[in-house]
Coordinates of C-alpha atoms (C1' of nucleotides) in Angstrom, one line a residue:
Chain A
M1 CA 10.5 4.3 -10.4
I2 CA 7.4 6.0 -9.5
T3 CA 6.7 6.9 -5.7
L4 CA 3.4 6.3 -4.1
T5 CA 3.2 10.2 -3.5
E6 CA 3.9 11.2 -7.1
E7 CA 1.0 8.5 -8.2
N8 CA -1.3 10.3 -6.6
Y9 CA -0.3 13.5 -7.6
I10 CA -0.9 12.6 -11.1
K11 CA -4.1 10.9 -10.4
T12 CA -5.6 14.1 -9.1
I13 CA -4.2 16.1 -12.0
Y14 CA -5.9 13.8 -14.0
Q15 CA -9.5 13.9 -12.1
L16 CA -9.0 17.5 -11.5
G17 CA -8.5 17.9 -15.7
K18 CA -11.4 15.5 -16.8
Y19 CA -9.5 12.5 -17.2
G20 CA -6.4 14.8 -18.5
T21 CA -7.8 17.0 -20.8
L22 CA -7.8 20.4 -19.1
T23 CA -5.1 22.4 -17.8
V24 CA -4.9 22.2 -13.6
S25 CA -4.1 25.1 -11.4
T26 CA -1.7 24.3 -8.5
N27 CA -3.8 25.9 -5.9
S28 CA -6.4 23.4 -7.4
I29 CA -4.1 20.4 -7.1
A30 CA -3.1 21.7 -3.4
E31 CA -6.5 22.0 -2.2
A32 CA -7.7 18.2 -3.6
I33 CA -4.4 16.7 -1.9
E34 CA -5.3 18.9 1.4
T35 CA -1.4 20.0 0.8
K36 CA 0.5 23.7 0.0
A37 CA 0.7 25.5 -3.0
S38 CA 4.3 25.4 -2.5
S39 CA 4.5 21.8 -1.9
V40 CA 2.3 21.1 -5.3
T41 CA 4.7 23.7 -7.5
D42 CA 7.9 21.5 -6.0
M43 CA 6.4 18.3 -7.0
V44 CA 4.8 19.5 -10.5
K45 CA 8.2 20.6 -11.3
K46 CA 9.8 17.2 -10.6
L47 CA 6.7 15.3 -12.3
A48 CA 7.8 17.5 -15.6
E49 CA 11.7 17.1 -15.3
K50 CA 10.5 13.1 -15.7
G51 CA 7.8 13.5 -17.8
Y52 CA 4.3 13.1 -16.5
V53 CA 2.9 16.6 -17.1
N54 CA 3.6 19.7 -18.9
Y55 CA 4.5 22.5 -17.0
K56 CA 5.2 26.2 -17.4
R57 CA 5.3 28.7 -14.4
Y58 CA 2.6 30.1 -13.3
Q59 CA 0.5 29.0 -15.9
G60 CA -0.6 25.5 -14.1
A61 CA 0.0 21.7 -15.6
T62 CA -1.5 19.3 -18.1
L63 CA -0.5 15.4 -18.4
T64 CA 1.6 14.3 -21.0
A65 CA 0.6 11.0 -22.3
K66 CA 2.9 9.2 -20.1
G67 CA 1.1 10.4 -17.4
K68 CA -2.3 10.2 -18.7
K69 CA -1.5 6.3 -18.8
I70 CA 0.0 6.0 -15.4
A71 CA -3.2 7.8 -13.9
A72 CA -5.7 5.5 -15.9
D73 CA -3.8 3.0 -14.3
V74 CA -4.4 3.8 -11.0
V75 CA -8.1 5.1 -11.5
R76 CA -8.7 1.4 -13.1
K77 CA -7.3 -0.1 -10.0
H78 CA -8.9 2.0 -7.7
R79 CA -11.8 1.4 -9.2
L80 CA -11.7 -2.5 -10.1
W81 CA -11.1 -2.5 -6.0
E82 CA -13.9 -0.9 -5.1
V83 CA -16.1 -3.4 -7.4
F84 CA -14.6 -6.0 -5.7
L85 CA -14.9 -4.8 -2.2
V86 CA -19.0 -4.1 -2.6
E87 CA -19.4 -7.3 -4.6
K88 CA -17.0 -9.9 -3.3
L89 CA -16.5 -8.3 0.5
N90 CA -20.4 -7.0 1.5
F91 CA -19.1 -3.4 1.8
S92 CA -21.9 -0.4 0.9
W93 CA -20.9 1.8 -1.6
D94 CA -20.0 4.8 0.7
E95 CA -17.3 2.2 3.0
V96 CA -14.7 1.9 -0.2
H97 CA -13.4 4.9 -1.2
E98 CA -11.0 5.0 1.3
I99 CA -9.7 1.4 1.3
A100 CA -9.5 1.8 -2.3
E101 CA -7.1 4.6 -2.2
Q102 CA -4.8 2.4 -0.4
L103 CA -5.5 -0.6 -3.0
E104 CA -4.9 1.3 -5.9
H105 CA -0.8 1.4 -5.1
I106 CA -0.8 -2.3 -5.3
K107 CA 2.2 -3.2 -8.0
S108 CA 1.2 -6.6 -9.9
E109 CA -0.2 -6.3 -13.6
K110 CA -1.4 -10.0 -13.3
L111 CA -3.3 -9.4 -9.5
I112 CA -4.9 -6.6 -12.0
N113 CA -6.4 -8.4 -14.7
E114 CA -7.4 -11.5 -12.6
L115 CA -9.5 -9.2 -10.3
D116 CA -10.6 -7.9 -13.8
K117 CA -11.7 -11.5 -14.5
L118 CA -13.1 -12.4 -11.3
L119 CA -15.4 -9.4 -11.3
D120 CA -16.4 -10.1 -15.0
Y121 CA -15.0 -7.4 -16.3
P122 CA -17.1 -5.0 -14.9
T123 CA -17.4 -1.3 -17.0
H124 CA -18.3 0.6 -13.6
D125 CA -17.7 1.4 -10.4
P126 CA -20.3 1.4 -7.5
H127 CA -20.6 5.3 -7.8
G128 CA -21.3 4.6 -11.2
D129 CA -18.2 6.3 -12.7
P130 CA -16.2 4.2 -15.7
I131 CA -13.5 2.1 -15.5
P132 CA -10.6 2.6 -17.8
D133 CA -9.6 -0.8 -19.9
K134 CA -5.9 -2.3 -20.0
S135 CA -4.8 1.0 -22.3
G136 CA -6.2 3.6 -20.2
D137 CA -9.3 3.7 -22.4
I138 CA -12.5 4.9 -20.9
K139 CA -16.0 4.2 -22.5
K140 CA -17.4 7.2 -22.2
S141 CA -20.1 7.3 -19.5
D142 CA -23.4 7.9 -20.3
K143 CA -25.0 7.6 -16.9
V144 CA -27.7 9.8 -16.2
L145 CA -30.5 10.3 -13.4
L146 CA -33.0 7.8 -13.2
F147 CA -34.9 10.8 -12.8
S148 CA -34.0 11.8 -16.8
L149 CA -35.5 8.9 -18.5
A150 CA -38.7 9.0 -20.1
E151 CA -41.7 6.6 -20.1
N152 CA -40.4 3.2 -21.3
A153 CA -37.0 4.1 -21.4
K154 CA -34.9 1.0 -19.8
G155 CA -31.2 1.3 -18.1
V156 CA -29.0 -0.5 -15.7
C157 CA -28.6 0.6 -12.3
V158 CA -24.8 1.6 -12.1
G159 CA -24.5 3.9 -9.0
V160 CA -25.8 6.7 -6.6
K161 CA -25.5 10.3 -6.2
D162 CA -26.7 10.2 -2.6
T163 CA -24.5 7.8 -0.3
S164 CA -25.8 7.9 3.1
S165 CA -26.7 4.4 4.8
A166 CA -30.3 5.6 4.7
F167 CA -30.5 5.7 1.0
L168 CA -28.3 2.5 0.7
K169 CA -30.6 0.5 3.0
Y170 CA -33.8 1.5 1.3
L171 CA -32.2 0.4 -1.9
D172 CA -31.6 -2.8 -0.1
K173 CA -34.8 -3.3 0.9
H174 CA -36.6 -3.0 -2.2
K175 CA -33.7 -4.9 -4.0
I176 CA -32.3 -2.3 -6.0
A177 CA -28.2 -3.5 -6.7
L178 CA -25.7 -2.4 -9.1
G179 CA -26.4 -3.9 -12.1
S180 CA -30.1 -4.2 -11.7
E181 CA -32.1 -3.4 -15.0
I182 CA -34.8 -0.8 -14.3
S183 CA -37.0 0.4 -16.8
V184 CA -39.8 3.3 -16.8
V185 CA -43.4 2.0 -16.7
S186 CA -45.1 5.6 -16.1
R187 CA -44.5 9.0 -14.9
E188 CA -46.8 11.1 -12.6
D189 CA -46.6 14.5 -13.1
F190 CA -48.2 15.8 -10.0
D191 CA -45.5 14.7 -8.2
D192 CA -42.8 13.9 -10.3
S193 CA -42.8 10.0 -8.8
M194 CA -42.5 7.2 -11.1
V195 CA -43.8 3.5 -11.4
I196 CA -40.6 1.4 -12.5
K197 CA -40.4 -2.1 -13.0
I198 CA -37.5 -4.0 -11.2
N199 CA -36.5 -7.5 -11.2
G200 CA -39.9 -8.4 -12.8
T201 CA -42.4 -6.5 -9.8
E202 CA -43.4 -2.7 -10.5
M203 CA -42.9 -0.1 -7.6
S204 CA -43.3 3.5 -7.5
I205 CA -40.4 5.8 -6.4
S206 CA -40.8 9.2 -5.4
Q207 CA -38.8 12.3 -7.2
T208 CA -36.1 11.9 -4.4
V209 CA -35.1 8.5 -5.1
A210 CA -35.0 8.5 -9.1
N211 CA -32.8 12.0 -8.5
N212 CA -30.1 9.7 -6.8
L213 CA -30.0 6.8 -8.7
F214 CA -27.4 6.6 -11.5
V215 CA -28.4 4.7 -14.5
I216 CA -26.9 3.7 -18.1
E217 CA -29.8 3.9 -20.3
E218 CA -29.8 1.4 -23.1
Chain B
M1 CA 0.4 6.7 13.8
I2 CA 2.7 3.6 12.9
T3 CA 4.7 4.1 9.5
L4 CA 4.8 1.4 6.4
T5 CA 8.4 1.2 7.8
E6 CA 7.6 0.3 11.0
E7 CA 5.5 -2.2 10.5
N8 CA 8.6 -3.8 8.5
Y9 CA 11.1 -3.8 11.3
I10 CA 8.4 -4.8 13.7
K11 CA 7.3 -7.4 11.5
T12 CA 10.9 -8.8 10.7
I13 CA 11.8 -8.7 14.5
Y14 CA 9.0 -10.8 14.9
Q15 CA 9.8 -13.5 12.1
L16 CA 13.4 -13.5 13.1
G17 CA 12.8 -13.9 16.8
K18 CA 10.2 -17.0 16.2
Y19 CA 7.0 -15.1 16.3
G20 CA 8.6 -12.8 19.2
T21 CA 10.0 -14.9 21.3
L22 CA 13.5 -14.4 21.1
T23 CA 15.8 -12.0 21.1
V24 CA 17.1 -10.5 17.6
S25 CA 20.4 -8.9 16.9
T26 CA 20.3 -5.0 14.6
N27 CA 23.2 -6.8 12.5
S28 CA 20.1 -10.1 11.5
I29 CA 17.4 -7.4 11.1
A30 CA 19.9 -5.4 8.7
E31 CA 20.8 -8.4 6.5
A32 CA 16.8 -9.6 6.7
I33 CA 15.6 -5.9 5.8
E34 CA 18.5 -5.0 3.1
T35 CA 19.1 -2.2 4.4
K36 CA 23.0 -1.1 6.8
A37 CA 23.1 -2.1 10.6
S38 CA 23.6 2.0 11.3
S39 CA 19.9 2.4 10.0
V40 CA 18.6 -0.3 12.2
T41 CA 20.1 0.9 15.4
D42 CA 18.3 4.6 14.6
M43 CA 15.2 2.2 13.9
V44 CA 15.2 0.3 16.6
K45 CA 15.9 3.1 19.1
K46 CA 12.8 5.2 17.4
L47 CA 10.9 1.6 18.1
A48 CA 11.8 1.5 21.7
E49 CA 10.8 4.8 22.1
K50 CA 7.6 4.0 20.9
G51 CA 6.8 1.0 23.2
Y52 CA 7.3 -1.3 20.4
V53 CA 10.3 -3.0 21.0
N54 CA 12.7 -3.5 24.5
Y55 CA 16.2 -2.4 23.6
K56 CA 19.4 -2.1 25.7
R57 CA 22.7 -0.7 23.2
Y58 CA 24.8 -3.6 22.2
Q59 CA 21.6 -6.1 23.4
G60 CA 20.0 -6.6 20.6
A61 CA 15.9 -6.0 20.6
T62 CA 12.9 -8.1 21.6
L63 CA 9.3 -6.6 20.7
T64 CA 6.9 -5.9 23.8
A65 CA 3.2 -7.4 23.5
K66 CA 2.4 -4.2 21.6
G67 CA 4.9 -5.0 19.2
K68 CA 3.7 -8.6 19.3
K69 CA 0.1 -7.4 18.3
I70 CA 1.5 -5.1 15.3
A71 CA 3.5 -7.8 13.9
A72 CA 1.1 -10.8 14.3
D73 CA -1.7 -8.3 12.5
V74 CA 0.5 -7.9 9.7
V75 CA 1.6 -11.4 9.3
R76 CA -2.0 -12.5 9.5
K77 CA -3.1 -10.1 6.6
H78 CA 0.1 -11.4 4.3
R79 CA -0.6 -15.0 4.8
L80 CA -4.8 -14.2 4.3
W81 CA -3.8 -12.4 1.2
E82 CA -1.7 -15.5 0.3
V83 CA -4.3 -17.4 0.5
F84 CA -6.6 -15.1 -1.8
L85 CA -4.1 -15.0 -4.2
V86 CA -3.7 -18.7 -4.7
E87 CA -7.8 -19.4 -4.3
K88 CA -9.1 -16.7 -6.2
L89 CA -6.7 -15.5 -8.2
N90 CA -5.4 -18.1 -10.0
F91 CA -2.0 -17.9 -8.4
S92 CA 0.4 -20.2 -8.1
W93 CA 2.0 -20.7 -4.6
D94 CA 5.7 -19.1 -5.6
E95 CA 3.9 -16.3 -7.3
V96 CA 2.5 -14.1 -4.1
H97 CA 5.4 -13.7 -1.6
E98 CA 5.9 -10.3 -3.4
I99 CA 2.3 -8.8 -4.0
A100 CA 1.5 -10.4 -0.2
E101 CA 4.4 -7.9 0.7
Q102 CA 2.5 -4.9 -0.7
L103 CA -0.8 -6.1 0.5
E104 CA 0.1 -6.4 4.1
H105 CA 0.0 -3.0 5.0
I106 CA -3.6 -2.1 4.0
K107 CA -5.5 -0.6 6.7
S108 CA -8.9 -2.2 7.1
E109 CA -10.0 -4.6 9.9
K110 CA -13.2 -5.2 8.2
L111 CA -11.3 -6.1 4.5
I112 CA -9.4 -8.0 6.9
N113 CA -12.1 -9.7 8.2
E114 CA -14.5 -10.3 5.2
L115 CA -11.2 -11.7 3.8
D116 CA -11.0 -14.5 6.5
K117 CA -14.7 -14.7 6.0
L118 CA -14.2 -15.3 2.3
L119 CA -11.5 -17.4 2.2
D120 CA -13.2 -19.6 4.9
Y121 CA -11.4 -18.8 7.7
P122 CA -7.9 -20.7 6.5
T123 CA -5.4 -21.8 9.2
H124 CA -2.4 -22.0 6.9
D125 CA -1.2 -20.0 4.2
P126 CA 0.2 -21.6 0.8
H127 CA 3.4 -22.4 2.1
G128 CA 2.0 -24.0 5.1
D129 CA 2.8 -21.7 7.9
P130 CA 0.0 -21.0 10.4
I131 CA -2.2 -17.6 9.8
P132 CA -2.8 -15.8 13.5
D133 CA -6.5 -15.3 14.5
K134 CA -7.4 -11.9 15.2
S135 CA -6.5 -11.9 18.4
G136 CA -2.8 -12.6 17.2
D137 CA -2.7 -16.3 18.5
I138 CA -1.1 -19.2 16.4
K139 CA -2.4 -22.4 16.4
K140 CA 1.1 -24.3 16.2
S141 CA 1.9 -25.5 13.3
D142 CA 2.3 -29.0 13.5
K143 CA 2.8 -29.6 9.8
V144 CA 5.2 -32.1 8.6
L145 CA 6.3 -33.7 5.5
L146 CA 3.9 -36.4 3.9
F147 CA 7.1 -38.6 3.5
S148 CA 7.3 -38.5 7.7
L149 CA 3.3 -39.9 8.1
A150 CA 3.3 -44.1 8.9
E151 CA 1.2 -46.1 6.9
N152 CA -2.7 -45.2 7.4
A153 CA -2.1 -41.9 8.8
K154 CA -4.5 -39.4 7.4
G155 CA -3.2 -35.6 6.9
V156 CA -4.1 -32.4 5.0
C157 CA -1.8 -30.3 2.6
V158 CA -0.9 -27.5 3.6
G159 CA 1.7 -26.8 1.6
V160 CA 5.2 -27.0 -0.4
K161 CA 8.8 -26.9 0.2
D162 CA 9.7 -26.8 -3.0
T163 CA 8.4 -23.9 -4.9
S164 CA 9.6 -24.7 -8.5
S165 CA 6.9 -24.5 -11.4
A166 CA 8.0 -28.1 -12.0
F167 CA 6.8 -29.3 -8.8
L168 CA 3.7 -26.9 -8.8
K169 CA 2.4 -28.2 -12.5
Y170 CA 3.2 -32.3 -10.7
L171 CA 0.8 -31.3 -8.4
D172 CA -1.8 -29.8 -10.7
K173 CA -1.9 -32.6 -12.6
H174 CA -2.5 -35.2 -10.1
K175 CA -5.2 -32.8 -8.2
I176 CA -2.9 -32.1 -5.3
A177 CA -4.3 -29.2 -3.6
L178 CA -4.0 -26.7 -0.9
G179 CA -6.3 -28.5 1.6
S180 CA -6.5 -32.2 0.0
E181 CA -6.8 -35.1 2.5
I182 CA -4.4 -37.2 2.2
S183 CA -3.6 -40.2 3.6
V184 CA -1.1 -43.1 3.4
V185 CA -1.8 -46.1 1.9
S186 CA 1.5 -48.2 2.4
R187 CA 5.0 -47.3 2.2
E188 CA 7.3 -49.2 -0.2
D189 CA 11.1 -49.6 2.0
F190 CA 13.1 -50.5 -1.0
D191 CA 13.0 -47.1 -2.9
D192 CA 10.9 -44.9 -0.1
S193 CA 8.0 -44.5 -2.5
M194 CA 4.5 -44.5 -0.7
V195 CA 1.1 -45.5 -2.2
I196 CA -1.4 -42.7 -1.0
K197 CA -5.1 -42.0 -1.6
I198 CA -6.4 -38.4 -2.5
N199 CA -9.8 -37.5 -3.7
G200 CA -11.4 -41.0 -3.7
T201 CA -8.3 -42.7 -5.8
E202 CA -4.5 -44.2 -5.3
M203 CA -1.9 -43.2 -6.3
S204 CA 2.1 -43.7 -6.1
I205 CA 4.4 -41.1 -5.5
S206 CA 8.1 -40.7 -5.2
Q207 CA 10.4 -40.1 -1.8
T208 CA 11.1 -36.8 -3.6
V209 CA 7.1 -36.1 -3.6
A210 CA 6.9 -36.8 -0.2
N211 CA 9.6 -35.2 1.2
N212 CA 8.7 -32.1 -0.3
L213 CA 4.9 -31.9 0.7
F214 CA 3.8 -30.4 4.0
V215 CA 0.6 -31.8 5.2
I216 CA -0.6 -31.6 9.2
E217 CA -1.6 -34.7 10.5
E218 CA -5.2 -35.5 11.5
Chain C
dA1 C1' -3.6 52.4 -16.8
dT2 C1' -2.5 51.5 -12.0
dA3 C1' -3.5 50.0 -8.3
dT4 C1' -5.0 45.8 -5.5
dA5 C1' -5.9 41.3 -4.9
dA6 C1' -5.3 36.7 -5.7
dA7 C1' -2.4 33.1 -7.4
dT8 C1' 1.5 31.2 -7.7
dT9 C1' 6.5 30.5 -6.8
dT10 C1' 10.8 30.7 -4.5
dA11 C1' 13.8 30.2 -0.3
dG12 C1' 15.1 28.5 3.8
dA13 C1' 14.2 24.8 7.1
dC14 C1' 12.2 20.9 9.2
dT15 C1' 11.4 15.2 9.2
dA16 C1' 11.8 10.4 8.2
dA17 C1' 14.6 7.3 6.7
dT18 C1' 18.6 6.1 5.1
dC19 C1' 24.3 6.2 3.7
dT20 C1' 29.2 6.3 5.2
dA21 C1' 33.0 6.7 7.8
dA22 C1' 35.0 6.3 12.2
dA23 C1' 34.5 5.1 17.7
dA24 C1' 32.8 2.1 21.2
dA25 C1' 31.7 -2.5 23.1
dT26 C1' 31.6 -7.3 23.2
dA27 C1' 32.8 -12.0 22.2
dG28 C1' 36.7 -15.1 21.1
dA29 C1' 41.3 -16.8 21.4
dT30 C1' 45.4 -18.1 23.1
Chain D
dA1 C1' 44.2 -11.1 30.8
dT2 C1' 45.1 -9.4 26.9
dC3 C1' 44.9 -8.6 22.0
dT4 C1' 41.9 -9.1 18.4
dA5 C1' 38.2 -9.4 15.2
dT6 C1' 33.9 -8.6 14.9
dT7 C1' 29.5 -6.4 16.0
dT8 C1' 27.4 -2.5 17.3
dT9 C1' 26.8 2.3 17.9
dT10 C1' 27.4 7.4 16.8
dA11 C1' 28.3 11.5 14.2
dG12 C1' 27.5 13.9 10.3
dA13 C1' 25.8 13.8 5.7
dT14 C1' 22.0 13.2 2.1
dT15 C1' 17.2 12.4 0.0
dA16 C1' 11.9 12.8 -0.5
dG17 C1' 8.4 15.5 1.0
dT18 C1' 7.0 19.2 3.3
dC19 C1' 5.9 23.8 5.6
dT20 C1' 6.1 29.0 6.4
dA21 C1' 6.9 33.1 5.0
dA22 C1' 7.9 36.4 1.4
dA23 C1' 8.8 37.4 -3.0
dT24 C1' 6.9 37.6 -7.8
dT25 C1' 3.7 37.2 -11.6
dT26 C1' -1.0 37.3 -13.1
dA27 C1' -6.1 38.7 -12.7
dT28 C1' -9.4 42.3 -11.6
dA29 C1' -11.5 47.0 -10.8
dT30 C1' -12.2 51.6 -11.3

DNA sequence: ATATAAATTTAGACTAATCTAAAAATAGAT
DNA sequence: ATCTATTTTTAGATTAGTCTAAATTTATAT
């Protein structure tokens, strides 16, 4: 059996190491988890014994295949729950993280598969981050800032960079939501604003807005 | 702060003591929680210090008002999640308990209120047990077995006694579900079967079925 | 190459929750 | 009322996860 604490360490190593590909220092884990480096050393040793990480003294840790699977599962659950909270329970994009931190540890394969189905198999969470599939694979995120799209390019809105409630209110007001299709009608060199088409209507948005909206280009 | 373990002890005392009204022995808590009596003594002492229970050595424990509130909250969450699992995620009535044991500890008032709304403010869980409201009050359950209803009486289906999958399949097949309105058309003294009307159609059910379906009479 | 700074690990102690085994209190039977 | 069985508590040990402070290793600057 794996404990909740162990799961959190494994998840942290996964995320700090770019989905488990890089070596992660004990200090950076300590910072992320808000604990002391000495505690991390102890835990990483234990995780190495259990076969979840590779570890050599003073050399940092990487995840084993077994560790990556655990981590991808936790991240998958976290992000699916975030989508659920936003789509079904009227949460805004900046309120969901804390609760998803709790929900990600609920153990039930059927639960998570049914949740996935209820949400219609989303590929990204409300912050635009990709959701690992059942086998832990990640559709490499090509999420980019709306600002980086060329004229006539199209994209689907997958998240926000600025999660302030002021910005979220602005988006609500203009009916820009997760999943909205946006196309760039024209760009204005003068002030870097752009005209976009969304839900069939055109509107002008400032550079600030365009630099805080993530889209996946199509 | 209250720990997950403390919450489980408080919940157990609440349930063994009929919603916190009776005194509960340390031994019975130990049996319910699957731990040793000595562990219970330690924990009950700690809960008494924190003001959640009243406790005198050798005299068992009762919940304080503060303890009852905590317990009612946990039970409320447990039962709402059970409804969610059955209504929204296609779980059957006998699969939900274990998962709800985990979900009941998720902390977020908004989450539980939104869940309540999503489910349209249910008053009973899939086993027919009442769901405490926001302030911890319980609508006293008048759930009775369908078999006990008189001719022409009406009731809403709120749960099952037999949770075997055979019985649940029978119910599914005949479109008898949580919330179905059932009226007793006639009773047959000969074999104790009864004719009921459900979803506008009449059908005959055996005594066995009638004795395993909980309804709330209207 | 050596000194110093920074990162990391070790050693030993602490807390929450548990256990076993022994002691103490209560309840039941005569 | 006294003995006995049962229940409950105490005492002391154990485990997971954490901490502080000291020791060790690695990295950096000259």
